[in-house]
Short mmCIF file of C-alpha atoms in Angstrom, two decimals:
data_model
loop_
_atom_site.label_atom_id
_atom_site.label_comp_id
_atom_site.label_asym_id
_atom_site.label_seq_id
_atom_site.Cartn_x
_atom_site.Cartn_y
_atom_site.Cartn_z
CA GLN A 1 4.99 -36.69 9.46
CA VAL A 2 6.18 -34.06 6.97
CA GLN A 3 6.51 -34.87 3.27
CA LEU A 4 9.33 -33.07 1.44
CA VAL A 5 9.83 -32.77 -2.29
CA GLU A 6 12.89 -31.17 -3.75
CA SER A 7 13.16 -29.62 -7.22
CA GLY A 8 15.42 -27.32 -9.20
CA GLY A 9 18.49 -29.45 -9.71
CA GLY A 10 20.28 -29.73 -12.96
CA LEU A 11 23.48 -29.29 -14.95
CA VAL A 12 25.17 -25.91 -14.77
CA GLN A 13 28.61 -24.61 -15.63
CA ALA A 14 31.04 -23.57 -13.00
CA GLY A 15 30.38 -20.01 -11.89
CA GLY A 16 26.71 -20.34 -12.60
CA SER A 17 23.67 -20.47 -10.34
CA LEU A 18 20.79 -22.66 -9.49
CA ARG A 19 17.90 -22.43 -7.03
CA LEU A 20 16.60 -25.49 -5.31
CA SER A 21 13.16 -25.71 -3.81
CA CYS A 22 11.86 -27.86 -0.96
CA ALA A 23 8.13 -28.09 -0.75
CA ALA A 24 6.65 -29.29 2.49
CA SER A 25 3.24 -30.87 3.11
CA GLY A 26 1.42 -33.18 5.50
CA ARG A 27 1.40 -30.98 8.61
CA THR A 28 2.18 -27.56 9.83
CA ILE A 29 5.83 -26.83 9.85
CA GLY A 30 5.71 -23.72 11.91
CA SER A 31 8.09 -24.93 14.63
CA PHE A 32 10.26 -26.88 12.31
CA VAL A 33 13.78 -26.43 10.94
CA ILE A 34 14.42 -27.28 7.29
CA GLY A 35 17.90 -28.28 6.41
CA TRP A 36 19.68 -28.88 3.11
CA PHE A 37 22.25 -31.64 2.88
CA ARG A 38 24.29 -33.07 0.01
CA ARG A 39 25.97 -36.30 -0.86
CA ALA A 40 28.77 -36.25 -3.45
CA PRO A 41 29.76 -39.52 -5.16
CA GLY A 42 31.66 -41.70 -2.81
CA LYS A 43 31.22 -39.42 0.13
CA GLU A 44 29.07 -39.06 3.21
CA ARG A 45 25.96 -36.81 3.31
CA ASP A 46 27.05 -33.42 4.57
CA PHE A 47 25.18 -30.49 6.09
CA VAL A 48 24.86 -27.47 3.72
CA ALA A 49 22.33 -25.01 5.33
CA ALA A 50 19.35 -24.82 7.64
CA ILE A 51 16.64 -22.34 8.45
CA SER A 52 14.06 -22.06 11.18
CA ILE A 53 10.53 -21.55 9.77
CA ILE A 54 9.70 -19.23 12.60
CA GLY A 55 12.12 -16.43 12.93
CA GLY A 56 14.23 -17.35 9.85
CA LEU A 57 17.39 -18.22 11.82
CA THR A 58 19.97 -19.59 9.40
CA SER A 59 23.15 -21.57 9.56
CA TYR A 60 25.61 -22.54 6.78
CA ALA A 61 28.50 -24.93 6.20
CA ASP A 62 31.82 -23.05 5.89
CA SER A 63 32.18 -24.45 2.36
CA VAL A 64 29.08 -22.57 1.08
CA LYS A 65 29.12 -19.39 3.14
CA GLY A 66 28.93 -16.33 0.94
CA ARG A 67 27.79 -18.37 -2.10
CA PHE A 68 24.57 -20.09 -0.95
CA THR A 69 21.54 -18.49 0.60
CA ILE A 70 18.71 -20.31 2.34
CA SER A 71 15.30 -18.72 2.53
CA ARG A 72 11.69 -19.60 3.09
CA ASP A 73 8.24 -18.64 1.90
CA ASN A 74 5.92 -19.60 4.81
CA SER A 75 2.86 -18.90 2.67
CA LYS A 76 3.97 -21.56 0.25
CA ASN A 77 5.45 -23.99 2.86
CA THR A 78 8.58 -23.90 0.75
CA VAL A 79 12.29 -23.37 1.48
CA TYR A 80 14.71 -22.38 -1.08
CA LEU A 81 18.48 -22.80 -1.59
CA GLN A 82 19.94 -20.14 -3.91
CA MET A 83 23.36 -21.36 -5.13
CA ASN A 84 25.72 -18.98 -6.71
CA SER A 85 29.28 -19.12 -7.96
CA LEU A 86 28.91 -22.89 -8.23
CA LYS A 87 32.03 -25.06 -8.26
CA SER A 88 32.63 -28.54 -9.49
CA GLU A 89 32.92 -29.70 -5.85
CA ASP A 90 29.31 -28.64 -5.33
CA THR A 91 28.29 -31.56 -7.58
CA ALA A 92 26.06 -33.79 -5.42
CA VAL A 93 22.63 -35.07 -4.76
CA TYR A 94 20.97 -32.42 -2.62
CA TYR A 95 18.37 -33.36 0.01
CA CYS A 96 16.10 -31.33 2.16
CA ALA A 97 15.10 -32.55 5.57
CA SER A 98 13.05 -31.39 8.63
CA ARG A 99 13.31 -31.61 12.38
CA PHE A 100 11.66 -30.00 15.31
CA GLY A 101 13.75 -27.26 16.94
CA TYR A 102 16.71 -25.17 16.01
CA SER A 103 19.07 -25.96 18.96
CA GLY A 104 21.75 -28.57 18.61
CA SER A 105 24.08 -29.47 15.84
CA PHE A 106 22.88 -30.10 12.34
CA THR A 107 23.73 -33.69 11.86
CA ASP A 108 21.73 -35.77 9.41
CA ARG A 109 20.79 -38.10 12.28
CA SER A 110 19.06 -35.18 14.00
CA PHE A 111 16.60 -34.79 11.03
CA ASP A 112 13.48 -36.86 10.91
CA SER A 113 11.88 -36.54 7.44
CA TRP A 114 13.76 -36.49 4.14
CA GLY A 115 13.02 -35.76 0.55
CA GLN A 116 14.16 -38.01 -2.33
CA GLY A 117 16.90 -35.56 -3.48
CA THR A 118 17.74 -33.65 -6.61
CA GLN A 119 20.87 -33.97 -8.61
CA VAL A 120 23.13 -30.96 -9.05
CA THR A 121 25.99 -31.25 -11.51
CA VAL A 122 28.52 -28.59 -12.00
CA SER A 123 30.74 -28.82 -15.05
CA SER A 124 34.16 -27.22 -15.05
#
């Protein structure tokens, strides 16, 4: 089982930036994929971005392409989500999650372990 802890959320003005971190522990995550999801108030949890720990393959939701960048530091077992040009509609609780393998769609049901989430609030 992988334990995941998110950090880096906060309050930012529209147009600003934040960097979220997802620290993994508990077992080697070498063959894993780490994904970021978000749940806005009153909405379902949506996919944001994902990265494979080996190879660094990435995938993004259309709503964040060109603004968000997912990256990883394997030496620290940490995945980052750099969020630029933030909009009020990016306000949500952001979760990181892990699963084994990159193939297949990035639905939340396909991920096994989840962090507790970190709040991101973008003021307009």
